PDB file of C-alpha atoms in Angstrom:
ATOM      1  CA  MET A   1     -25.136  -0.166  -7.147  1.00 82.00           C
ATOM      2  CA  ILE A   2     -27.506  -2.322  -8.834  1.00 83.00           C
ATOM      3  CA  LYS A   3     -29.197  -0.372 -11.736  1.00 87.00           C
ATOM      4  CA  CYS A   4     -32.657  -2.704 -12.836  1.00 84.00           C
ATOM      5  CA  PRO A   5     -32.932  -3.226 -16.855  1.00 84.00           C
ATOM      6  CA  TYR A   6     -37.071  -2.827 -16.796  1.00 80.00           C
ATOM      7  CA  CYS A   7     -37.888   0.022 -13.995  1.00 83.00           C
ATOM      8  CA  GLY A   8     -33.980   1.859 -13.570  1.00 86.00           C
ATOM      9  CA  HIS A   9     -34.369   1.940 -10.780  1.00 85.00           C
ATOM     10  CA  GLY A  10     -31.089   1.752  -7.720  1.00 87.00           C
ATOM     11  CA  ASN A  11     -30.512  -1.407  -5.871  1.00 81.00           C
ATOM     12  CA  GLU A  12     -28.042  -2.224  -3.461  1.00 80.00           C
ATOM     13  CA  ASP A  13     -25.511  -4.454  -4.702  1.00 78.00           C
ATOM     14  CA  GLY A  14     -26.622  -8.471  -3.593  1.00 74.00           C
ATOM     15  CA  THR A  15     -30.065  -7.668  -3.834  1.00 73.00           C
ATOM     16  CA  LEU A  16     -32.105 -10.099  -5.691  1.00 72.00           C
ATOM     17  CA  PHE A  17     -35.079  -8.770  -6.398  1.00 74.00           C
ATOM     18  CA  CYS A  18     -35.519  -4.904  -7.110  1.00 78.00           C
ATOM     19  CA  GLU A  19     -37.215  -2.779  -4.520  1.00 76.00           C
ATOM     20  CA  GLN A  20     -38.870  -0.603  -6.817  1.00 77.00           C
ATOM     21  CA  CYS A  21     -40.926  -3.557  -9.631  1.00 76.00           C
ATOM     22  CA  LYS A  22     -39.575  -6.418  -7.896  1.00 73.00           C
ATOM     23  CA  SER A  23     -37.813  -7.541 -10.940  1.00 75.00           C
ATOM     24  CA  ASP A  24     -35.948 -10.729 -10.222  1.00 74.00           C
ATOM     25  CA  LEU A  25     -32.042  -8.992 -10.351  1.00 74.00           C
ATOM     26  CA  GLY A  26     -30.398 -13.015  -9.357  1.00 66.00           C
ATOM     27  CA  ALA A  27     -28.824 -12.903 -12.275  1.00 60.00           C
ATOM     28  CA  LEU A  28     -27.506  -8.710 -11.658  1.00 59.00           C
ATOM     29  CA  ALA A  29     -25.774  -9.959  -8.936  1.00 51.00           C
ATOM     30  CA  GLU A  30     -24.084 -12.942  -9.908  1.00 51.00           C
ATOM     31  CA  ASN A  31     -23.012 -10.966 -12.964  1.00 53.00           C
ATOM     32  CA  VAL A  32     -24.419 -13.179 -15.990  1.00 47.00           C
ATOM     33  CA  PRO A  33     -25.258 -11.645 -18.596  1.00 51.00           C
ATOM     34  CA  VAL A  34     -29.137 -10.342 -19.360  1.00 49.00           C
ATOM     35  CA  ALA A  35     -30.687  -9.272 -22.441  1.00 53.00           C
ATOM     36  CA  ASP A  36     -31.623  -5.732 -23.258  1.00 56.00           C
ATOM     37  CA  PRO A  37     -34.903  -4.776 -22.127  1.00 54.00           C
ATOM     38  CA  LEU A  38     -35.397  -2.906 -25.615  1.00 57.00           C
ATOM     39  CA  GLU A  39     -34.309  -5.354 -27.274  1.00 62.00           C
ATOM     40  CA  THR A  40     -36.785  -7.859 -25.475  1.00 56.00           C
ATOM     41  CA  PHE A  41     -39.828  -5.174 -26.080  1.00 56.00           C
ATOM     42  CA  ALA A  42     -38.783  -5.310 -29.748  1.00 57.00           C
ATOM     43  CA  ALA A  43     -39.486  -8.768 -30.296  1.00 61.00           C
ATOM     44  CA  GLU A  44     -42.184  -9.434 -27.724  1.00 58.00           C
ATOM     45  CA  THR A  45     -44.169  -6.424 -29.855  1.00 57.00           C
ATOM     46  CA  GLY A  46     -42.455  -5.421 -33.086  1.00 60.00           C
ATOM     47  CA  ILE A  47     -41.549  -2.102 -32.378  1.00 58.00           C
ATOM     48  CA  SER A  48     -38.249  -1.331 -33.315  1.00 56.00           C
ATOM     49  CA  LYS A  49     -35.762  -0.350 -31.327  1.00 49.00           C
ATOM     50  CA  GLN A  50     -33.634   1.154 -33.588  1.00 52.00           C
ATOM     51  CA  ALA A  51     -36.678   3.451 -35.462  1.00 46.00           C
ATOM     52  CA  ASP A  52     -35.442   6.589 -33.687  1.00 47.00           C
ATOM     53  CA  PRO A  53     -31.409   7.163 -34.257  1.00 50.00           C
ATOM     54  CA  THR A  54     -30.577   7.794 -30.622  1.00 52.00           C
ATOM     55  CA  GLY A  55     -32.462   4.590 -29.935  1.00 51.00           C
ATOM     56  CA  GLU A  56     -34.405   6.717 -27.409  1.00 54.00           C
ATOM     57  CA  ASN A  57     -38.385   6.759 -28.306  1.00 53.00           C
ATOM     58  CA  PRO A  58     -38.827   3.466 -30.248  1.00 52.00           C
ATOM     59  CA  VAL A  59     -41.403   4.050 -32.942  1.00 51.00           C
ATOM     60  CA  ALA A  60     -44.176   0.591 -33.461  1.00 50.00           C
ATOM     61  CA  PRO A  61     -44.355  -0.178 -37.473  1.00 50.00           C
ATOM     62  CA  PRO A  62     -47.126   0.650 -39.811  1.00 51.00           C
ATOM     63  CA  ALA A  63     -50.032  -0.837 -38.728  1.00 51.00           C
ATOM     64  CA  PRO A  64     -51.511  -3.414 -40.813  1.00 51.00           C
ATOM     65  CA  GLU A  65     -55.038  -3.065 -41.933  1.00 52.00           C
ATOM     66  CA  ALA A  66     -57.541  -4.134 -39.365  1.00 49.00           C
ATOM     67  CA  THR A  67     -60.609  -6.324 -39.952  1.00 45.00           C
ATOM     68  CA  PRO A  68     -63.482  -5.191 -37.799  1.00 44.00           C
ATOM     69  CA  GLU A  69     -64.301  -7.681 -34.989  1.00 43.00           C
ATOM     70  CA  PRO A  70     -67.944  -8.680 -34.445  1.00 39.00           C
ATOM     71  CA  ALA A  71     -69.427  -6.865 -31.501  1.00 38.00           C
ATOM     72  CA  ALA A  72     -70.043 -10.409 -29.180  1.00 36.00           C
ATOM     73  CA  ALA A  73     -66.558 -11.085 -29.770  1.00 36.00           C
ATOM     74  CA  ALA A  74     -65.911  -8.222 -26.733  1.00 38.00           C
ATOM     75  CA  SER A  75     -63.845  -8.549 -23.860  1.00 43.00           C
ATOM     76  CA  SER A  76     -66.411 -11.030 -22.327  1.00 44.00           C
ATOM     77  CA  SER A  77     -65.462 -14.247 -23.768  1.00 48.00           C
ATOM     78  CA  PRO A  78     -63.929 -16.571 -21.536  1.00 57.00           C
ATOM     79  CA  SER A  79     -60.573 -17.201 -21.063  1.00 62.00           C
ATOM     80  CA  LEU A  80     -60.673 -20.799 -20.332  1.00 70.00           C
ATOM     81  CA  PRO A  81     -61.111 -23.691 -21.979  1.00 70.00           C
ATOM     82  CA  PRO A  82     -64.725 -25.514 -21.501  1.00 73.00           C
ATOM     83  CA  GLY A  83     -63.994 -27.841 -18.999  1.00 72.00           C
ATOM     84  CA  SER A  84     -61.224 -26.787 -17.236  1.00 79.00           C
ATOM     85  CA  GLN A  85     -59.897 -26.083 -13.617  1.00 88.00           C
ATOM     86  CA  PRO A  86     -57.756 -22.863 -13.844  1.00 94.00           C
ATOM     87  CA  LYS A  87     -54.692 -23.368 -11.143  1.00 95.00           C
ATOM     88  CA  LEU A  88     -51.616 -21.251 -10.347  1.00 96.00           C
ATOM     89  CA  VAL A  89     -48.537 -22.516 -10.405  1.00 96.00           C
ATOM     90  CA  VAL A  90     -45.179 -21.313  -8.449  1.00 95.00           C
ATOM     91  CA  ILE A  91     -42.369 -20.589 -10.994  1.00 94.00           C
ATOM     92  CA  ARG A  92     -40.503 -18.439  -7.946  1.00 91.00           C
ATOM     93  CA  GLY A  93     -40.989 -18.972  -5.036  1.00 91.00           C
ATOM     94  CA  THR A  94     -39.195 -21.726  -1.945  1.00 91.00           C
ATOM     95  CA  ARG A  95     -41.436 -24.618  -2.852  1.00 93.00           C
ATOM     96  CA  ILE A  96     -41.414 -24.257  -6.818  1.00 94.00           C
ATOM     97  CA  ASN A  97     -44.221 -26.908  -9.371  1.00 95.00           C
ATOM     98  CA  SER A  98     -46.390 -25.993  -5.740  1.00 94.00           C
ATOM     99  CA  GLU A  99     -49.865 -25.843  -7.883  1.00 95.00           C
ATOM    100  CA  TYR A 100     -52.811 -23.747  -5.724  1.00 95.00           C
ATOM    101  CA  PRO A 101     -56.726 -24.654  -8.054  1.00 95.00           C
ATOM    102  CA  LEU A 102     -59.188 -21.669  -8.434  1.00 95.00           C
ATOM    103  CA  TYR A 103     -63.084 -22.267  -7.372  1.00 94.00           C
ATOM    104  CA  GLU A 104     -65.508 -20.643  -9.116  1.00 94.00           C
ATOM    105  CA  GLY A 105     -65.735 -16.861  -6.880  1.00 95.00           C
ATOM    106  CA  GLU A 106     -63.911 -15.240  -5.225  1.00 95.00           C
ATOM    107  CA  ASN A 107     -59.760 -16.669  -3.712  1.00 96.00           C
ATOM    108  CA  TYR A 108     -58.391 -14.899  -1.862  1.00 94.00           C
ATOM    109  CA  ILE A 109     -54.625 -14.465  -1.882  1.00 94.00           C
ATOM    110  CA  GLY A 110     -51.987 -13.806   1.387  1.00 90.00           C
ATOM    111  CA  ARG A 111     -50.700 -15.133   4.320  1.00 88.00           C
ATOM    112  CA  THR A 112     -53.465 -17.211   6.438  1.00 82.00           C
ATOM    113  CA  ASP A 113     -54.081 -14.774   9.888  1.00 77.00           C
ATOM    114  CA  GLU A 114     -57.166 -13.356  11.486  1.00 76.00           C
ATOM    115  CA  LYS A 115     -58.920 -13.330   7.915  1.00 78.00           C
ATOM    116  CA  PRO A 116     -58.245 -17.382   6.160  1.00 85.00           C
ATOM    117  CA  VAL A 117     -57.074 -16.911   2.657  1.00 90.00           C
ATOM    118  CA  ASP A 118     -57.464 -19.498  -0.532  1.00 92.00           C
ATOM    119  CA  ILE A 119     -54.071 -19.507  -1.540  1.00 92.00           C
ATOM    120  CA  ASP A 120     -51.331 -19.271   1.543  1.00 90.00           C
ATOM    121  CA  LEU A 121     -48.068 -18.020   0.468  1.00 91.00           C
ATOM    122  CA  GLU A 122     -47.018 -17.798   3.602  1.00 88.00           C
ATOM    123  CA  ASP A 123     -44.603 -20.939   2.595  1.00 90.00           C
ATOM    124  CA  GLN A 124     -43.182 -19.723  -0.216  1.00 90.00           C
ATOM    125  CA  GLU A 125     -41.551 -17.103   1.325  1.00 86.00           C
ATOM    126  CA  PRO A 126     -38.282 -17.369   3.603  1.00 83.00           C
ATOM    127  CA  PRO A 127     -39.459 -16.346   7.560  1.00 81.00           C
ATOM    128  CA  ASP A 128     -37.097 -13.419   7.026  1.00 82.00           C
ATOM    129  CA  ARG A 129     -38.210 -11.948   3.818  1.00 81.00           C
ATOM    130  CA  ILE A 130     -41.451 -11.729   3.587  1.00 80.00           C
ATOM    131  CA  TRP A 131     -43.490  -9.376   1.283  1.00 78.00           C
ATOM    132  CA  SER A 132     -46.561 -10.761   0.934  1.00 83.00           C
ATOM    133  CA  SER A 133     -49.168  -9.310   2.871  1.00 86.00           C
ATOM    134  CA  ARG A 134     -52.128 -10.985   4.969  1.00 87.00           C
ATOM    135  CA  GLN A 135     -55.072 -10.449   2.373  1.00 88.00           C
ATOM    136  CA  HIS A 136     -52.651  -9.652  -0.818  1.00 92.00           C
ATOM    137  CA  ALA A 137     -55.478  -9.982  -3.834  1.00 93.00           C
ATOM    138  CA  CYS A 138     -58.212 -11.750  -4.902  1.00 95.00           C
ATOM    139  CA  ILE A 139     -58.623 -13.800  -7.857  1.00 95.00           C
ATOM    140  CA  VAL A 140     -62.929 -13.972  -9.054  1.00 96.00           C
ATOM    141  CA  LEU A 141     -63.400 -16.605 -11.111  1.00 95.00           C
ATOM    142  CA  GLN A 142     -66.975 -16.446 -12.829  1.00 92.00           C
ATOM    143  CA  ASN A 143     -68.330 -18.464 -15.942  1.00 89.00           C
ATOM    144  CA  GLY A 144     -65.302 -18.726 -17.348  1.00 88.00           C
ATOM    145  CA  SER A 145     -63.135 -16.016 -17.053  1.00 93.00           C
ATOM    146  CA  MET A 146     -60.586 -14.348 -14.454  1.00 95.00           C
ATOM    147  CA  THR A 147     -60.309 -10.879 -12.696  1.00 96.00           C
ATOM    148  CA  ILE A 148     -57.794  -9.810  -9.902  1.00 96.00           C
ATOM    149  CA  GLU A 149     -57.759  -7.174  -7.620  1.00 96.00           C
ATOM    150  CA  ASP A 150     -54.827  -5.932  -5.556  1.00 94.00           C
ATOM    151  CA  LEU A 151     -56.673  -6.123  -1.720  1.00 93.00           C
ATOM    152  CA  ASN A 152     -54.656  -2.607  -1.089  1.00 91.00           C
ATOM    153  CA  SER A 153     -51.161  -4.876  -0.567  1.00 90.00           C
ATOM    154  CA  SER A 154     -48.168  -2.803   1.160  1.00 87.00           C
ATOM    155  CA  ASN A 155     -45.722  -4.485  -1.742  1.00 89.00           C
ATOM    156  CA  GLY A 156     -47.954  -4.340  -4.636  1.00 90.00           C
ATOM    157  CA  THR A 157     -49.623  -7.062  -6.979  1.00 94.00           C
ATOM    158  CA  PHE A 158     -48.763  -7.228 -10.644  1.00 94.00           C
ATOM    159  CA  VAL A 159     -49.058  -9.278 -13.207  1.00 95.00           C
ATOM    160  CA  ASN A 160     -46.653 -10.122 -16.506  1.00 94.00           C
ATOM    161  CA  ARG A 161     -45.270  -6.968 -14.692  1.00 90.00           C
ATOM    162  CA  THR A 162     -47.606  -4.108 -14.753  1.00 92.00           C
ATOM    163  CA  ARG A 163     -48.727  -3.281 -11.737  1.00 93.00           C
ATOM    164  CA  VAL A 164     -52.866  -3.714 -10.297  1.00 94.00           C
ATOM    165  CA  TYR A 165     -53.804  -0.934  -8.279  1.00 91.00           C
ATOM    166  CA  PRO A 166     -56.191  -1.531  -5.257  1.00 92.00           C
ATOM    167  CA  ASN A 167     -59.915  -1.736  -6.781  1.00 87.00           C
ATOM    168  CA  GLN A 168     -58.780  -2.119 -10.096  1.00 91.00           C
ATOM    169  CA  LYS A 169     -60.510  -5.108 -11.288  1.00 94.00           C
ATOM    170  CA  ARG A 170     -57.237  -7.099 -14.320  1.00 95.00           C
ATOM    171  CA  ASP A 171     -58.088  -9.872 -16.338  1.00 96.00           C
ATOM    172  CA  LEU A 172     -56.311 -13.147 -16.330  1.00 95.00           C
ATOM    173  CA  GLN A 173     -55.600 -15.755 -18.948  1.00 94.00           C
ATOM    174  CA  ILE A 174     -54.175 -18.632 -19.540  1.00 94.00           C
ATOM    175  CA  GLY A 175     -49.935 -18.366 -19.367  1.00 95.00           C
ATOM    176  CA  ASP A 176     -50.454 -14.954 -17.332  1.00 96.00           C
ATOM    177  CA  ILE A 177     -47.531 -14.629 -15.054  1.00 96.00           C
ATOM    178  CA  ILE A 178     -48.564 -12.785 -11.481  1.00 95.00           C
ATOM    179  CA  GLN A 179     -45.961 -11.308  -8.902  1.00 94.00           C
ATOM    180  CA  ILE A 180     -46.840 -11.220  -5.071  1.00 92.00           C
ATOM    181  CA  GLY A 181     -44.016  -9.771  -2.725  1.00 88.00           C
ATOM    182  CA  THR A 182     -41.260 -12.004  -3.923  1.00 88.00           C
ATOM    183  CA  VAL A 183     -43.912 -14.847  -5.781  1.00 92.00           C
ATOM    184  CA  GLN A 184     -44.537 -15.308  -9.500  1.00 94.00           C
ATOM    185  CA  LEU A 185     -47.562 -17.914  -9.976  1.00 95.00           C
ATOM    186  CA  LYS A 186     -48.119 -18.943 -13.693  1.00 96.00           C
ATOM    187  CA  VAL A 187     -51.689 -19.070 -14.615  1.00 96.00           C
ATOM    188  CA  ARG A 188     -52.669 -22.848 -16.133  1.00 94.00           C
ATOM    189  CA  ALA A 189     -55.720 -24.773 -17.077  1.00 88.00           C
TER     190      ALA A 189
END
């Protein structure tokens, strides 16, 4: 049994992706050492893994004095540099480095069927292991800002390993990693 280092779910031996959170377990299946998720979390967030003697309850360091942000710099600011054309680049799939441009308005992601999609992932997954839904998610590009929403997919949509639930729009930034089924796409400008 392979235990997922991110969510703790027990997966069958030889499993490449966690059945719960869809994390890549390929290194575990091949007995390649994997970084401790708590150490990675501590390095990324500044939260000390050793703040609690048991190491089970990491505690954030005291926050520095915050300077108030101007009201105009709220979350409504565009996430894209002016004049840039955003795109999704495949970083995990059967066709690595494939690019899918994002256009103003709605961009549907999934597999082409009766309802068309703008970003067709059918050739990104092996035919015997399809995890993406026909209409899986939708990215809306509007005035330089991007949001993603899951469309009641069977296996969920994830942004930076965090699940995006149906009817919940999540902002996207350059550098975010979207996971749809077993395919991972990086947002680039």
